mmCIF file of C-alpha atoms in Angstrom:
data_model
loop_
_atom_site.group_PDB
_atom_site.id
_atom_site.type_symbol
_atom_site.label_atom_id
_atom_site.label_comp_id
_atom_site.label_asym_id
_atom_site.label_seq_id
_atom_site.Cartn_x
_atom_site.Cartn_y
_atom_site.Cartn_z
ATOM 1 C CA PHE A 1 -14.826 39.023 138.156
ATOM 2 C CA PRO A 2 -16.475 40.008 141.340
ATOM 3 C CA GLU A 3 -18.824 42.914 141.526
ATOM 4 C CA MET A 4 -17.392 46.145 142.415
ATOM 5 C CA LEU A 5 -17.742 47.040 146.090
ATOM 6 C CA SER A 6 -19.273 50.162 147.216
ATOM 7 C CA ASN A 7 -18.231 52.197 150.333
ATOM 8 C CA PRO A 8 -19.127 50.666 153.578
ATOM 9 C CA LYS A 9 -20.818 52.563 156.441
ATOM 10 C CA LEU A 10 -19.341 52.733 159.815
ATOM 11 C CA VAL A 11 -22.018 52.941 162.697
ATOM 12 C CA LEU A 12 -21.957 53.535 166.368
ATOM 13 C CA VAL A 13 -24.253 50.607 167.589
ATOM 14 C CA GLN A 14 -23.395 50.823 171.309
ATOM 15 C CA GLY A 15 -21.898 53.597 173.484
ATOM 16 C CA SER A 16 -21.362 57.138 172.855
ATOM 17 C CA LEU A 17 -18.960 59.332 170.642
ATOM 18 C CA ASN A 18 -18.540 61.451 173.951
ATOM 19 C CA VAL A 19 -16.887 58.724 175.954
ATOM 20 C CA VAL A 20 -15.444 58.351 179.552
ATOM 21 C CA MET A 21 -12.454 56.162 180.648
ATOM 22 C CA LYS A 22 -13.109 52.658 180.612
ATOM 23 C CA GLN A 23 -16.358 52.732 178.528
ATOM 24 C CA ASN A 24 -17.159 49.969 176.021
ATOM 25 C CA VAL A 25 -18.345 50.847 172.446
ATOM 26 C CA THR A 26 -19.236 48.753 169.536
ATOM 27 C CA LEU A 27 -18.841 49.705 165.830
ATOM 28 C CA SER A 28 -20.400 48.355 162.931
ATOM 29 C CA CYS A 29 -19.015 48.172 159.521
ATOM 30 C CA CYS A 30 -22.038 47.772 157.232
ATOM 31 C CA PRO A 31 -21.472 46.506 153.573
ATOM 32 C CA GLY A 32 -22.658 48.206 150.676
ATOM 33 C CA SER A 33 -23.261 46.447 147.270
ATOM 34 C CA GLY A 34 -20.835 43.735 146.287
ATOM 35 C CA ALA A 35 -20.125 39.908 146.570
ATOM 36 C CA ALA A 36 -18.978 37.797 149.436
ATOM 37 C CA PRO A 37 -16.611 37.035 150.884
ATOM 38 C CA VAL A 38 -15.596 40.491 151.904
ATOM 39 C CA ARG A 39 -12.785 41.383 154.489
ATOM 40 C CA TYR A 40 -13.314 44.312 156.795
ATOM 41 C CA THR A 41 -10.610 46.205 158.461
ATOM 42 C CA LEU A 42 -10.920 48.962 161.380
ATOM 43 C CA PHE A 43 -8.450 51.623 161.300
ATOM 44 C CA LYS A 44 -7.695 54.507 163.814
ATOM 45 C CA HIS A 45 -5.601 57.378 162.363
ATOM 46 C CA GLY A 46 -4.741 55.147 159.638
ATOM 47 C CA GLN A 47 -3.387 52.447 161.792
ATOM 48 C CA GLN A 48 -5.104 48.851 161.853
ATOM 49 C CA VAL A 49 -7.096 48.121 164.935
ATOM 50 C CA SER A 50 -8.826 44.933 164.090
ATOM 51 C CA SER A 51 -10.148 42.987 161.110
ATOM 52 C CA SER A 52 -13.033 40.636 160.363
ATOM 53 C CA ASN A 53 -14.112 38.382 157.448
ATOM 54 C CA SER A 54 -17.604 38.040 156.240
ATOM 55 C CA SER A 55 -18.966 35.369 153.912
ATOM 56 C CA ASP A 56 -22.495 36.626 153.466
ATOM 57 C CA LEU A 57 -22.191 40.609 153.496
ATOM 58 C CA THR A 58 -23.348 40.745 157.045
ATOM 59 C CA PRO A 59 -22.120 43.781 159.033
ATOM 60 C CA ALA A 60 -18.798 43.233 160.918
ATOM 61 C CA LEU A 61 -18.879 44.248 164.525
ATOM 62 C CA PHE A 62 -15.851 45.627 166.326
ATOM 63 C CA HIS A 63 -16.007 45.870 170.250
ATOM 64 C CA LEU A 64 -13.534 48.551 171.662
ATOM 65 C CA THR A 65 -12.817 49.636 175.236
ATOM 66 C CA ILE A 66 -11.702 53.268 175.565
ATOM 67 C CA SER A 67 -9.122 52.912 178.356
ATOM 68 C CA SER A 68 -6.785 55.860 177.693
ATOM 69 C CA ALA A 69 -6.429 58.998 175.530
ATOM 70 C CA SER A 70 -4.580 56.851 172.991
ATOM 71 C CA ASP A 71 -7.953 55.199 172.273
ATOM 72 C CA LEU A 72 -9.466 58.378 171.168
ATOM 73 C CA GLY A 73 -9.718 59.820 167.485
ATOM 74 C CA THR A 74 -10.858 59.270 164.132
ATOM 75 C CA TYR A 75 -11.959 55.635 163.208
ATOM 76 C CA LYS A 76 -12.757 54.317 159.655
ATOM 77 C CA CYS A 77 -13.425 50.713 158.261
ATOM 78 C CA LYS A 78 -12.346 49.400 154.826
ATOM 79 C CA ALA A 79 -13.970 46.771 152.887
ATOM 80 C CA GLU A 80 -12.077 44.686 150.223
ATOM 81 C CA TYR A 81 -12.063 41.418 148.643
ATOM 82 C CA ASN A 82 -9.499 38.948 150.178
ATOM 83 C CA SER A 83 -8.080 38.585 146.551
ATOM 84 C CA SER A 84 -7.878 42.205 145.760
ATOM 85 C CA ARG A 85 -5.571 44.993 147.162
ATOM 86 C CA ASP A 86 -8.166 47.626 146.394
ATOM 87 C CA GLY A 87 -10.825 48.559 148.956
ATOM 88 C CA LYS A 88 -13.362 51.242 149.808
ATOM 89 C CA TYR A 89 -13.283 53.251 152.879
ATOM 90 C CA SER A 90 -16.207 54.257 154.988
ATOM 91 C CA ASN A 91 -17.263 57.545 156.691
ATOM 92 C CA SER A 92 -15.234 58.457 159.670
ATOM 93 C CA LEU A 93 -16.378 58.565 163.489
ATOM 94 C CA ASP A 94 -14.467 60.577 166.089
ATOM 95 C CA PHE A 95 -14.433 59.821 169.838
ATOM 96 C CA THR A 96 -13.937 62.500 172.214
ATOM 97 C CA LEU A 97 -13.259 62.235 176.056
ATOM 98 C CA THR A 98 -15.895 63.657 178.466
ATOM 99 C CA GLU A 99 -14.224 64.622 181.701
ATOM 100 C CA PRO A 100 -16.182 65.508 184.961
ATOM 101 C CA ILE A 101 -16.249 69.269 186.023
ATOM 102 C CA SER A 102 -14.660 70.669 188.995
ATOM 103 C CA LYS A 103 -16.696 72.353 191.738
ATOM 104 C CA PRO A 104 -17.508 75.709 190.385
ATOM 105 C CA VAL A 105 -16.594 79.025 192.063
ATOM 106 C CA LEU A 106 -18.936 81.851 192.665
ATOM 107 C CA SER A 107 -17.604 85.101 193.159
ATOM 108 C CA SER A 108 -18.667 88.812 193.229
ATOM 109 C CA PRO A 109 -16.751 92.179 193.821
ATOM 110 C CA THR A 110 -18.783 93.045 196.803
ATOM 111 C CA SER A 111 -20.631 91.294 199.653
ATOM 112 C CA GLN A 112 -22.387 94.493 200.885
ATOM 113 C CA VAL A 113 -24.784 96.292 198.531
ATOM 114 C CA GLN A 114 -27.092 99.202 198.630
ATOM 115 C CA LYS A 115 -30.592 99.726 197.164
ATOM 116 C CA GLY A 116 -30.309 100.708 193.554
ATOM 117 C CA GLN A 117 -26.898 98.903 193.057
ATOM 118 C CA ASN A 118 -26.173 96.419 190.188
ATOM 119 C CA VAL A 119 -24.248 93.331 191.396
ATOM 120 C CA THR A 120 -22.061 91.100 189.119
ATOM 121 C CA LEU A 121 -22.119 87.258 189.854
ATOM 122 C CA SER A 122 -19.705 85.037 188.189
ATOM 123 C CA CYS A 123 -19.657 81.302 188.260
ATOM 124 C CA PHE A 124 -16.658 79.397 186.909
ATOM 125 C CA SER A 125 -15.462 75.780 186.723
ATOM 126 C CA GLU A 126 -11.866 75.387 186.106
ATOM 127 C CA ASN A 127 -11.851 71.688 184.765
ATOM 128 C CA GLY A 128 -14.101 69.575 182.795
ATOM 129 C CA SER A 129 -15.072 68.927 179.282
ATOM 130 C CA LEU A 130 -16.785 71.633 177.319
ATOM 131 C CA PRO A 131 -19.362 72.890 176.758
ATOM 132 C CA ILE A 132 -20.284 73.542 180.370
ATOM 133 C CA THR A 133 -23.904 74.665 181.347
ATOM 134 C CA TYR A 134 -24.276 77.166 184.342
ATOM 135 C CA ILE A 135 -27.399 78.179 186.229
ATOM 136 C CA PHE A 136 -27.704 80.579 189.260
ATOM 137 C CA PHE A 137 -29.772 80.346 192.337
ATOM 138 C CA LYS A 138 -30.905 82.563 195.196
ATOM 139 C CA GLY A 139 -31.852 79.990 197.889
ATOM 140 C CA ASN A 140 -33.381 77.071 196.127
ATOM 141 C CA GLN A 141 -34.991 79.403 193.386
ATOM 142 C CA SER A 142 -33.461 79.619 190.016
ATOM 143 C CA ILE A 143 -32.750 83.279 189.010
ATOM 144 C CA SER A 144 -31.362 82.806 185.490
ATOM 145 C CA PRO A 145 -31.734 80.720 182.145
ATOM 146 C CA LYS A 146 -29.080 78.165 181.713
ATOM 147 C CA LYS A 147 -25.937 79.657 180.220
ATOM 148 C CA THR A 148 -23.914 77.212 178.264
ATOM 149 C CA MET A 149 -20.343 78.185 177.662
ATOM 150 C CA GLN A 150 -18.455 76.648 174.598
ATOM 151 C CA LYS A 151 -15.102 78.288 175.822
ATOM 152 C CA ARG A 152 -13.217 78.125 179.115
ATOM 153 C CA GLU A 153 -14.776 81.305 180.689
ATOM 154 C CA ALA A 154 -17.161 82.236 183.296
ATOM 155 C CA ALA A 155 -20.865 82.598 183.090
ATOM 156 C CA VAL A 156 -21.982 86.127 184.434
ATOM 157 C CA ILE A 157 -25.330 87.723 185.386
ATOM 158 C CA PHE A 158 -26.195 91.036 186.893
ATOM 159 C CA ILE A 159 -28.527 91.580 189.865
ATOM 160 C CA PHE A 160 -30.348 94.783 190.529
ATOM 161 C CA VAL A 161 -30.809 95.210 194.366
ATOM 162 C CA ASN A 162 -34.023 96.913 194.821
ATOM 163 C CA SER A 163 -34.981 95.835 198.263
ATOM 164 C CA SER A 164 -33.904 93.761 201.369
ATOM 165 C CA THR A 165 -35.463 90.568 199.595
ATOM 166 C CA ASP A 166 -32.787 90.881 197.000
ATOM 167 C CA SER A 167 -30.092 90.066 199.616
ATOM 168 C CA GLY A 168 -29.536 86.546 201.065
ATOM 169 C CA THR A 169 -27.689 83.410 199.776
ATOM 170 C CA TYR A 170 -26.699 82.883 196.269
ATOM 171 C CA LYS A 171 -25.143 79.665 194.613
ATOM 172 C CA CYS A 172 -24.593 78.336 191.085
ATOM 173 C CA LYS A 173 -24.590 74.985 189.631
ATOM 174 C CA ALA A 174 -22.478 73.629 186.806
ATOM 175 C CA ASN A 175 -22.648 70.450 184.538
ATOM 176 C CA ASN A 176 -21.603 69.048 181.238
ATOM 177 C CA ARG A 177 -22.120 65.785 179.213
ATOM 178 C CA PHE A 178 -20.433 63.551 181.773
ATOM 179 C CA PRO A 179 -23.051 61.314 183.529
ATOM 180 C CA ASN A 180 -24.277 62.643 186.903
ATOM 181 C CA SER A 181 -21.764 65.552 186.689
ATOM 182 C CA ALA A 182 -23.842 68.564 188.334
ATOM 183 C CA LYS A 183 -21.903 70.219 190.953
ATOM 184 C CA TYR A 184 -22.909 73.445 193.216
ATOM 185 C CA SER A 185 -20.569 76.233 194.127
ATOM 186 C CA ASN A 186 -19.798 77.805 197.356
ATOM 187 C CA SER A 187 -22.545 80.189 198.833
ATOM 188 C CA LEU A 188 -22.353 84.028 198.561
ATOM 189 C CA ASN A 189 -24.321 86.058 201.152
ATOM 190 C CA PHE A 190 -25.215 89.665 200.351
ATOM 191 C CA THR A 191 -26.104 92.026 203.112
ATOM 192 C CA LEU A 192 -28.098 95.281 202.524
ATOM 193 C CA ALA A 193 -26.253 98.270 203.728
ATOM 194 C CA GLU A 194 -28.600 100.745 205.810
ATOM 195 C CA GLU A 195 -29.084 104.155 204.164
ATOM 196 C CA ARG A 196 -27.469 107.011 206.193
ATOM 197 C CA SER A 197 -29.940 109.761 207.431
ATOM 198 C CA HIS A 198 -29.415 113.070 205.664
ATOM 199 C CA SER A 199 -29.160 114.706 209.181
ATOM 200 C CA GLN A 200 -26.231 112.685 210.179
ATOM 201 C CA PRO A 201 -23.556 114.677 208.563
ATOM 202 C CA LEU A 202 -25.122 117.874 210.032
ATOM 203 C CA ILE A 203 -25.060 116.433 213.506
ATOM 204 C CA ILE A 204 -21.546 115.311 213.136
ATOM 205 C CA SER A 205 -20.329 118.697 211.887
ATOM 206 C CA LEU A 206 -22.181 120.584 214.740
ATOM 207 C CA GLY A 207 -20.482 118.031 217.227
ATOM 208 C CA LEU A 208 -16.992 118.640 215.916
ATOM 209 C CA ILE A 209 -17.715 122.537 215.969
ATOM 210 C CA LEU A 210 -18.729 122.308 219.718
ATOM 211 C CA LEU A 211 -15.763 120.140 220.401
ATOM 212 C CA LEU A 212 -13.456 122.775 218.967
ATOM 213 C CA LEU A 213 -15.119 125.553 220.899
ATOM 214 C CA ILE A 214 -14.753 123.581 224.178
ATOM 215 C CA ILE A 215 -10.878 122.980 223.456
ATOM 216 C CA GLY A 216 -10.487 126.563 222.283
ATOM 217 C CA PHE A 217 -12.208 127.792 225.550
ATOM 218 C CA ALA A 218 -9.936 125.408 227.686
ATOM 219 C CA LEU A 219 -6.726 126.701 226.003
ATOM 220 C CA ALA A 220 -7.798 130.417 226.430
ATOM 221 C CA ILE A 221 -8.090 130.129 230.237
ATOM 222 C CA PRO A 222 -4.543 130.566 230.978
ATOM 223 C CA PHE A 223 -3.983 133.527 228.830
ATOM 224 C CA PHE A 224 -7.210 135.716 229.532
ATOM 225 C CA ILE A 225 -8.856 134.595 232.871
ATOM 226 C CA ILE A 226 -5.991 133.954 235.099
ATOM 227 C CA PRO A 227 -4.063 137.265 234.092
ATOM 228 C CA SER A 228 -7.455 139.327 234.783
ATOM 229 C CA TYR A 229 -7.814 137.521 238.248
ATOM 230 C CA LYS A 230 -4.139 138.478 239.280
ATOM 231 C CA ALA A 231 -4.530 142.004 238.147
ATOM 232 C CA SER A 232 -7.691 142.508 240.372
ATOM 233 C CA GLU A 233 -5.726 141.593 243.352
#
């Protein structure tokens, strides 16, 4: 009787489990203990993909091309003797698709700020595989640690405006596991609103009072000055 087979091991020897379209990957079904010859079969979601025979217990290699979403999912291999219907299954490997991110959008509730004001900056990339990592910049200088978002939501930071140096041009950058995926957002320019002098409201009030006095005097002329002039004639 042949020696009892042990469970084989499925190993990724070329490529990545986070794949992009048209990527080539190679899987190795490594034998456990047992006797030759052995038949190895690769399955995806329980459906046979390919098979290979080994006469000396060398690993069986399976070359795949991830060309569509149907090629993604869970893979296993099975080792069995050619003369037996019983076999042993390996561990599973899961392929997931990595998609490039779209250009992130940087937004803020306001573009004009005042000293002492907190400003919110939000950076969001609508498309692309998660997780997505964001970082914020002022000019070419980063102003935040990397923020890695596991969900489809914006990364947010708060800026405290203390002086005119805090105004200027802001951007953010987003990237994920897709090769060379980094993209920069649009620019946001903040301007610092000038503080009004405390005397300005008083000056405006005095001006309005003076204007009302002039208008009142002009309206009073027909009623008081002209009748007095006629009476003196």
